[in-house]
GROMACS .gro file of C-alpha atoms in nm:
model
  376
    1MET     CA    1   2.397   1.808   2.634
    2ASN     CA    2   2.446   2.154   2.568
    3ASP     CA    3   2.297   2.446   2.805
    4TYR     CA    4   2.091   2.707   2.645
    5ALA     CA    5   2.318   2.977   2.611
    6ARG     CA    6   2.561   2.807   2.435
    7ASP     CA    7   2.305   2.700   2.178
    8LEU     CA    8   2.178   3.023   2.121
    9ASP     CA    9   2.484   3.199   2.086
   10PHE     CA   10   2.608   2.965   1.870
   11LEU     CA   11   2.302   3.051   1.648
   12ALA     CA   12   2.414   3.407   1.670
   13VAL     CA   13   2.764   3.342   1.606
   14HIS     CA   14   2.637   3.210   1.232
   15ALA     CA   15   2.389   3.447   1.163
   16ILE     CA   16   2.056   3.261   1.232
   17GLY     CA   17   1.797   3.506   1.313
   18THR     CA   18   1.610   3.332   1.622
   19ILE     CA   19   1.299   3.438   1.825
   20GLU     CA   20   1.269   3.355   2.200
   21LEU     CA   21   0.924   3.259   2.383
   22THR     CA   22   0.991   3.335   2.753
   23ASP     CA   23   0.757   3.311   3.073
   24PRO     CA   24   0.783   3.662   3.291
   25ALA     CA   25   0.743   3.478   3.582
   26GLY     CA   26   0.945   3.200   3.557
   27GLU     CA   27   1.271   2.999   3.350
   28ALA     CA   28   1.115   2.864   3.076
   29ARG     CA   29   1.242   2.959   2.708
   30VAL     CA   30   1.122   2.855   2.383
   31CYS     CA   31   1.361   2.939   2.073
   32LEU     CA   32   1.270   2.927   1.708
   33VAL     CA   33   1.423   3.030   1.372
   34PRO     CA   34   1.170   3.170   1.124
   35ALA     CA   35   1.420   3.101   0.826
   36TRP     CA   36   1.382   2.711   0.902
   37GLN     CA   37   1.018   2.691   0.859
   38GLY     CA   38   0.930   2.846   1.207
   39ARG     CA   39   1.042   2.556   1.362
   40VAL     CA   40   1.119   2.506   1.751
   41MET     CA   41   1.536   2.488   1.754
   42THR     CA   42   1.567   2.404   2.115
   43SER     CA   43   1.391   2.502   2.437
   44THR     CA   44   1.496   2.491   2.825
   45ALA     CA   45   1.345   2.432   3.174
   46ALA     CA   46   1.611   2.642   3.367
   47GLY     CA   47   1.697   2.985   3.177
   48ARG     CA   48   1.985   3.063   3.030
   49SER     CA   49   2.225   2.819   3.216
   50GLY     CA   50   1.987   2.544   3.184
   51SER     CA   51   1.980   2.264   2.970
   52SER     CA   52   1.880   2.261   2.606
   53PHE     CA   53   1.649   1.979   2.474
   54GLY     CA   54   1.670   2.019   2.108
   55TRP     CA   55   1.955   1.874   1.872
   56LEU     CA   56   2.168   2.125   1.667
   57ASN     CA   57   2.363   1.985   1.357
   58ARG     CA   58   2.639   2.226   1.480
   59PRO     CA   59   2.887   2.108   1.210
   60LEU     CA   60   2.597   2.174   0.908
   61ILE     CA   61   2.511   2.478   1.028
   62ALA     CA   62   2.892   2.637   1.102
   63SER     CA   63   2.979   2.504   0.730
   64GLY     CA   64   2.675   2.768   0.599
   65ALA     CA   65   2.609   2.534   0.315
   66VAL     CA   66   2.298   2.437   0.204
   67ARG     CA   67   2.259   2.073   0.063
   68PRO     CA   68   2.069   2.011  -0.234
   69GLN     CA   69   1.879   1.716  -0.096
   70PHE     CA   70   1.812   1.793   0.298
   71ASN     CA   71   1.946   1.983   0.509
   72PRO     CA   72   1.955   1.875   0.852
   73VAL     CA   73   1.998   2.153   1.076
   74GLY     CA   74   1.827   2.010   1.355
   75GLY     CA   75   1.531   2.132   1.608
   76GLU     CA   76   1.319   2.017   1.845
   77GLU     CA   77   1.010   2.031   1.670
   78ARG     CA   78   0.956   2.104   1.254
   79PHE     CA   79   0.654   2.154   1.010
   80TRP     CA   80   0.651   1.888   0.771
   81LEU     CA   81   0.411   1.706   0.532
   82GLY     CA   82   0.353   1.327   0.494
   83PRO     CA   83   0.393   1.098   0.325
   84GLU     CA   84   0.680   1.072   0.263
   85GLY     CA   85   0.719   0.732   0.001
   86GLY     CA   86   0.464   0.525  -0.207
   87PRO     CA   87   0.236   0.698  -0.519
   88PHE     CA   88   0.149   0.955  -0.327
   89SER     CA   89   0.458   1.014  -0.171
   90LEU     CA   90   0.583   1.425  -0.173
   91TYR     CA   91   0.940   1.345  -0.143
   92PHE     CA   92   0.993   1.164  -0.485
   93ALA     CA   93   0.948   1.239  -0.863
   94PRO     CA   94   0.688   1.066  -1.037
   95GLY     CA   95   0.884   0.741  -1.182
   96ALA     CA   96   1.177   0.734  -0.954
   97ALA     CA   97   1.300   0.461  -0.765
   98GLN     CA   98   1.240   0.540  -0.363
   99THR     CA   99   1.599   0.472  -0.263
  100TYR     CA  100   1.783   0.731  -0.060
  101ALA     CA  101   1.970   0.863  -0.346
  102GLU     CA  102   1.613   1.002  -0.550
  103TRP     CA  103   1.475   1.105  -0.200
  104GLN     CA  104   1.441   1.509  -0.234
  105VAL     CA  105   1.296   1.708   0.047
  106PRO     CA  106   1.048   1.957  -0.079
  107ALA     CA  107   1.201   2.312  -0.071
  108ALA     CA  108   0.938   2.489   0.121
  109LEU     CA  109   0.988   2.201   0.436
  110ASP     CA  110   1.346   2.272   0.410
  111ARG     CA  111   1.500   2.569   0.265
  112GLU     CA  112   1.237   2.842   0.281
  113SER     CA  113   1.169   3.054   0.530
  114PHE     CA  114   0.829   3.101   0.670
  115GLU     CA  115   0.664   3.497   0.740
  116VAL     CA  116   0.649   3.617   1.083
  117ALA     CA  117   0.271   3.723   1.115
  118GLU     CA  118   0.228   3.756   1.496
  119GLN     CA  119   0.422   3.753   1.759
  120SER     CA  120   0.416   3.837   2.110
  121ARG     CA  121   0.655   3.788   2.410
  122LYS     CA  122   0.472   3.417   2.463
  123HIS     CA  123   0.351   3.321   2.128
  124VAL     CA  124   0.425   3.367   1.726
  125ARG     CA  125   0.261   3.233   1.404
  126PHE     CA  126   0.422   3.194   1.083
  127THR     CA  127   0.270   3.185   0.753
  128HIS     CA  128   0.388   3.034   0.433
  129ARG     CA  129   0.296   2.925   0.060
  130ALA     CA  130   0.397   2.646  -0.167
  131VAL     CA  131   0.308   2.394  -0.436
  132PHE     CA  132   0.391   2.072  -0.396
  133ARG     CA  133   0.353   1.808  -0.645
  134ASN     CA  134   0.338   1.407  -0.558
  135ALA     CA  135   0.483   1.097  -0.714
  136SER     CA  136   0.112   1.043  -0.916
  137GLY     CA  137   0.198   1.385  -1.069
  138SER     CA  138  -0.085   1.593  -0.812
  139ARG     CA  139  -0.038   1.947  -0.758
  140PHE     CA  140  -0.113   2.099  -0.453
  141ASP     CA  141  -0.124   2.454  -0.374
  142ALA     CA  142  -0.084   2.494  -0.009
  143GLY     CA  143  -0.129   2.745   0.256
  144ILE     CA  144   0.048   2.699   0.575
  145ASP     CA  145   0.007   2.880   0.909
  146ARG     CA  146   0.160   2.749   1.181
  147ARG     CA  147   0.125   2.881   1.583
  148VAL     CA  148   0.350   2.821   1.866
  149THR     CA  149   0.239   2.901   2.217
  150LEU     CA  150   0.487   2.910   2.539
  151LEU     CA  151   0.290   2.731   2.788
  152LEU     CA  152   0.257   2.863   3.180
  153PRO     CA  153   0.260   2.614   3.442
  154GLU     CA  154  -0.161   2.728   3.490
  155GLU     CA  155  -0.240   2.629   3.118
  156THR     CA  156  -0.108   2.323   3.096
  157ASN     CA  157  -0.314   2.112   3.338
  158MET     CA  158  -0.044   1.941   3.456
  159GLU     CA  159   0.109   1.957   3.815
  160TRP     CA  160   0.467   1.856   3.939
  161PRO     CA  161   0.636   1.856   4.232
  162ALA     CA  162   0.850   2.201   4.319
  163GLU     CA  163   1.175   2.035   4.259
  164VAL     CA  164   1.127   1.907   3.898
  165HIS     CA  165   1.152   2.239   3.638
  166ALA     CA  166   0.966   2.239   3.336
  167VAL     CA  167   0.904   2.387   2.949
  168GLY     CA  168   0.569   2.323   2.768
  169TYR     CA  169   0.479   2.469   2.443
  170ARG     CA  170   0.170   2.400   2.220
  171SER     CA  171   0.196   2.444   1.830
  172GLU     CA  172  -0.136   2.477   1.597
  173ASN     CA  173  -0.035   2.345   1.212
  174ARG     CA  174  -0.273   2.398   0.954
  175ILE     CA  175  -0.253   2.341   0.626
  176ILE     CA  176  -0.516   2.486   0.353
  177ASN     CA  177  -0.622   2.419  -0.012
  178ARG     CA  178  -0.557   2.741  -0.205
  179GLY     CA  179  -0.608   2.569  -0.519
  180ALA     CA  180  -0.906   2.439  -0.724
  181GLU     CA  181  -0.924   2.085  -0.715
  182SER     CA  182  -1.017   1.887  -0.432
  183TRP     CA  183  -0.766   1.635  -0.190
  184THR     CA  184  -0.884   1.305  -0.258
  185PRO     CA  185  -0.810   0.951  -0.221
  186ARG     CA  186  -0.773   0.907  -0.573
  187SER     CA  187  -0.511   1.261  -0.621
  188GLY     CA  188  -0.364   1.145  -0.295
  189ALA     CA  189  -0.352   1.426  -0.005
  190PRO     CA  190  -0.084   1.506   0.245
  191SER     CA  191  -0.098   1.517   0.646
  192ILE     CA  192   0.040   1.714   0.870
  193TRP     CA  193   0.355   1.566   0.960
  194MET     CA  194   0.559   1.744   1.310
  195LEU     CA  195   0.903   1.590   1.387
  196GLY     CA  196   1.119   1.682   1.710
  197MET     CA  197   1.491   1.581   1.699
  198PHE     CA  198   1.709   1.550   2.026
  199PRO     CA  199   1.990   1.451   2.100
  200PRO     CA  200   2.045   1.062   2.159
  201SER     CA  201   2.231   0.857   2.475
  202PRO     CA  202   2.317   0.524   2.548
  203ALA     CA  203   2.069   0.584   2.845
  204THR     CA  204   1.770   0.711   2.646
  205THR     CA  205   1.459   0.546   2.607
  206VAL     CA  206   1.139   0.625   2.371
  207PHE     CA  207   0.819   0.516   2.465
  208LEU     CA  208   0.479   0.486   2.290
  209PRO     CA  209   0.172   0.415   2.498
  210TYR     CA  210  -0.072   0.181   2.315
  211ASP     CA  211  -0.432   0.052   2.378
  212PRO     CA  212  -0.441  -0.294   2.445
  213THR     CA  213  -0.790  -0.333   2.430
  214ALA     CA  214  -0.814  -0.191   1.998
  215PRO     CA  215  -0.894  -0.390   1.760
  216GLY     CA  216  -0.668  -0.558   1.508
  217LYS     CA  217  -0.380  -0.764   1.550
  218THR     CA  218  -0.094  -0.501   1.464
  219ILE     CA  219   0.021  -0.337   1.793
  220VAL     CA  220   0.367  -0.153   1.640
  221ASN     CA  221   0.455  -0.132   1.295
  222SER     CA  222   0.848  -0.166   1.324
  223ASP     CA  223   0.965  -0.285   0.979
  224TYR     CA  224   1.038   0.082   0.818
  225PHE     CA  225   1.428  -0.052   0.796
  226GLY     CA  226   1.385  -0.409   0.870
  227ALA     CA  227   1.300  -0.640   1.130
  228LEU     CA  228   1.444  -0.537   1.506
  229PRO     CA  229   1.632  -0.744   1.751
  230ALA     CA  230   1.495  -0.764   2.090
  231ASP     CA  231   1.766  -0.557   2.258
  232ARG     CA  232   1.642  -0.274   2.023
  233LEU     CA  233   1.206  -0.314   2.094
  234ALA     CA  234   1.050  -0.384   2.364
  235VAL     CA  235   0.608  -0.442   2.381
  236GLY     CA  236   0.409  -0.554   2.690
  237ASP     CA  237   0.163  -0.381   2.922
  238GLY     CA  238   0.048  -0.085   2.734
  239LEU     CA  239   0.385   0.035   2.641
  240VAL     CA  240   0.648  -0.004   2.306
  241CYS     CA  241   0.965   0.128   2.394
  242LEU     CA  242   1.250   0.180   2.158
  243ARG     CA  243   1.602   0.195   2.233
  244ILE     CA  244   1.810   0.463   2.136
  245ASP     CA  245   2.155   0.568   2.112
  246GLY     CA  246   2.178   0.731   1.720
  247ALA     CA  247   2.382   0.418   1.632
  248PHE     CA  248   2.086   0.160   1.484
  249ARG     CA  249   1.856   0.319   1.227
  250SER     CA  250   1.521   0.183   1.316
  251LYS     CA  251   1.136   0.328   1.286
  252ILE     CA  252   0.814   0.229   1.491
  253GLY     CA  253   0.517   0.376   1.471
  254LEU     CA  254   0.150   0.293   1.613
  255PRO     CA  255  -0.127   0.220   1.361
  256CYS     CA  256  -0.482   0.411   1.383
  257GLY     CA  257  -0.652   0.287   1.726
  258ARG     CA  258  -0.389   0.182   1.890
  259ASP     CA  259  -0.214   0.519   2.022
  260ARG     CA  260  -0.323   0.690   2.322
  261GLY     CA  261  -0.268   1.029   2.247
  262ILE     CA  262   0.098   1.037   2.444
  263CYS     CA  263   0.428   0.953   2.376
  264GLY     CA  264   0.762   1.082   2.516
  265SER     CA  265   1.127   0.986   2.576
  266TYR     CA  266   1.368   0.945   2.884
  267ASP     CA  267   1.708   1.015   2.917
  268ALA     CA  268   1.840   0.817   3.262
  269MET     CA  269   2.173   1.013   3.205
  270THR     CA  270   2.024   1.380   3.226
  271ARG     CA  271   1.725   1.284   3.413
  272THR     CA  272   1.496   1.398   3.142
  273LEU     CA  273   1.128   1.322   3.060
  274THR     CA  274   0.991   1.446   2.742
  275LEU     CA  275   0.633   1.394   2.705
  276ILE     CA  276   0.426   1.514   2.357
  277ARG     CA  277   0.082   1.531   2.404
  278TYR     CA  278  -0.129   1.522   2.071
  279GLU     CA  279  -0.465   1.425   1.860
  280ARG     CA  280  -0.529   1.075   1.933
  281SER     CA  281  -0.667   0.885   1.652
  282ARG     CA  282  -1.059   0.816   1.615
  283PRO     CA  283  -1.254   0.534   1.416
  284GLY     CA  284  -1.253   0.625   1.063
  285ASP     CA  285  -0.938   0.804   1.030
  286ARG     CA  286  -0.725   0.762   0.772
  287TYR     CA  287  -0.357   0.773   0.838
  288VAL     CA  288  -0.129   0.853   0.541
  289GLU     CA  289   0.196   0.585   0.489
  290SER     CA  290   0.530   0.682   0.437
  291ARG     CA  291   0.691   0.326   0.391
  292TRP     CA  292   0.892   0.346   0.036
  293GLY     CA  293   0.813   0.162  -0.254
  294ASP     CA  294   0.509   0.003  -0.328
  295GLN     CA  295   0.223   0.032  -0.036
  296ALA     CA  296  -0.068  -0.241  -0.009
  297ASP     CA  297  -0.298   0.072   0.163
  298PRO     CA  298  -0.151   0.397   0.093
  299PHE     CA  299  -0.390   0.569   0.348
  300GLY     CA  300  -0.307   0.268   0.631
  301GLY     CA  301  -0.030   0.439   0.781
  302ASP     CA  302   0.078   0.546   1.145
  303VAL     CA  303  -0.057   0.803   1.398
  304VAL     CA  304   0.288   0.827   1.595
  305ASN     CA  305   0.615   0.703   1.521
  306ALA     CA  306   0.992   0.703   1.666
  307TYR     CA  307   1.315   0.691   1.483
  308ASN     CA  308   1.668   0.619   1.625
  309ASP     CA  309   1.941   0.764   1.377
  310GLY     CA  310   2.227   0.541   1.223
  311PRO     CA  311   2.417   0.453   0.897
  312THR     CA  312   2.152   0.472   0.607
  313GLU     CA  313   2.218   0.212   0.291
  314THR     CA  314   2.505   0.440   0.181
  315GLY     CA  315   2.655   0.463   0.535
  316GLU     CA  316   2.593   0.856   0.572
  317VAL     CA  317   2.503   0.920   0.907
  318MET     CA  318   2.249   1.195   0.936
  319GLY     CA  319   2.312   1.300   1.304
  320PRO     CA  320   2.289   1.084   1.477
  321PHE     CA  321   1.978   1.214   1.661
  322PHE     CA  322   1.697   1.043   1.750
  323GLU     CA  323   1.288   1.181   1.621
  324ILE     CA  324   0.955   1.124   1.783
  325GLU     CA  325   0.703   1.244   1.532
  326THR     CA  326   0.344   1.276   1.548
  327SER     CA  327   0.099   1.305   1.223
  328SER     CA  328  -0.274   1.420   1.143
  329PRO     CA  329  -0.538   1.237   0.933
  330ALA     CA  330  -0.515   1.269   0.590
  331ALA     CA  331  -0.574   1.618   0.452
  332PHE     CA  332  -0.896   1.575   0.204
  333LEU     CA  333  -0.980   1.910   0.187
  334HIS     CA  334  -1.183   2.126  -0.082
  335PRO     CA  335  -1.117   2.429  -0.237
  336GLY     CA  336  -1.048   2.670   0.095
  337GLY     CA  337  -1.080   2.371   0.313
  338GLU     CA  338  -0.840   2.370   0.602
  339LEU     CA  339  -0.707   2.085   0.861
  340CYS     CA  340  -0.526   2.144   1.210
  341HIS     CA  341  -0.278   1.926   1.375
  342THR     CA  342  -0.179   2.042   1.750
  343GLN     CA  343   0.068   1.885   1.950
  344GLU     CA  344   0.244   1.996   2.289
  345VAL     CA  345   0.552   1.951   2.396
  346PHE     CA  346   0.714   1.943   2.773
  347HIS     CA  347   1.001   1.858   2.915
  348PHE     CA  348   1.044   1.779   3.288
  349GLN     CA  349   1.412   1.713   3.457
  350GLY     CA  350   1.458   1.677   3.814
  351PRO     CA  351   1.513   1.385   4.101
  352GLU     CA  352   1.408   1.027   3.947
  353GLN     CA  353   1.203   0.999   4.197
  354ALA     CA  354   0.976   1.304   4.109
  355LEU     CA  355   0.984   1.251   3.748
  356ALA     CA  356   0.818   0.882   3.847
  357GLU     CA  357   0.543   1.097   3.970
  358ILE     CA  358   0.507   1.224   3.677
  359ALA     CA  359   0.507   0.923   3.456
  360ARG     CA  360   0.261   0.752   3.725
  361GLU     CA  361  -0.024   1.055   3.656
  362LEU     CA  362   0.006   1.097   3.320
  363LEU     CA  363   0.097   0.790   3.156
  364SER     CA  364  -0.049   0.531   3.409
  365ALA     CA  365   0.321   0.416   3.377
  366ASN     CA  366   0.613   0.311   3.539
  367LEU     CA  367   0.977   0.484   3.463
  368GLY     CA  368   1.135   0.218   3.656
  369LYS     CA  369   1.044  -0.046   3.365
  370ILE     CA  370   1.052   0.248   3.104
  371LYS     CA  371   1.405   0.316   3.234
  372ASN     CA  372   1.485  -0.084   3.221
  373SER     CA  373   1.398  -0.188   2.885
  374PHE     CA  374   1.723  -0.260   2.752
  375ASN     CA  375   1.920  -0.223   3.075
  376CYS     CA  376   2.007   0.115   3.004
   0.00000   0.00000   0.00000
């Protein structure tokens, strides 16, 4: 894992403009890049010499190249829109085969800069406006409003042992219908999709807590890129765990009603516990389906997902990295209407026993069991 100062210096050397949020009374820092859609590139809990938690695609950034299909520069929290696949996909043109060769990330989510509308020492607000078209030919004139706030310890509604270093931030992400037509199940509707890219290790496990009492047979959807073997996926006792190593392309997700509004990862090598709190799904919510190709229910998608990078069908590896993703319900909006999706990201570093206390308190989960899900 890189240190925070090294990552900031790397971005500066390559003329990437950044905004840094800081805690005047502590060592928490958050680094954002307006030109890359106001994404959080990385953060630290221990000042400039502390660990850097986000994944940066150093070769791509250093090259200065701009790829026409997708520019995976990295960043531990970026703003995207769903769905990725299916009849209402925002990433495939009408009539295009939904294969990797035809996949295209919209420019507004990949190459266009967001405007800085407000800025202080501990928060920044970005705005943007863009037009999107989906695979069914529908047009979406959208306003985007994104606010990121560094959370001071007293603002987190959490407590942690004194020997633990921590950083946390909240992002409030809005999409507004700026057009003249409503977004409906017939036209398709976007959803707000927040993705965090982190460095993998052989000792990392992503965990998605689930509600075992929720109706429905499906606990986890794990067939995005084919079936997962037992040494990659573990399900039981209210936790779905995914093995993370950046060497096997795989993705899982919890359907509406199963999620608990919190998820995260644990890296036993660096003793880093990451937690993401998001808005838990409610009965009747409809989430967009992002699987590529034909879909039985375009609005029967997942609330929260995890992705482990690995070779694609062409043999290319984008990272390696891993992702934790949260989504809003579909934005069925009349003209002028808006939808907001909020999430909070926390990183804790310290002695494993102290991190276990945090996991037990906030997740009602055994950190040792998470750590040993795959004998890491």
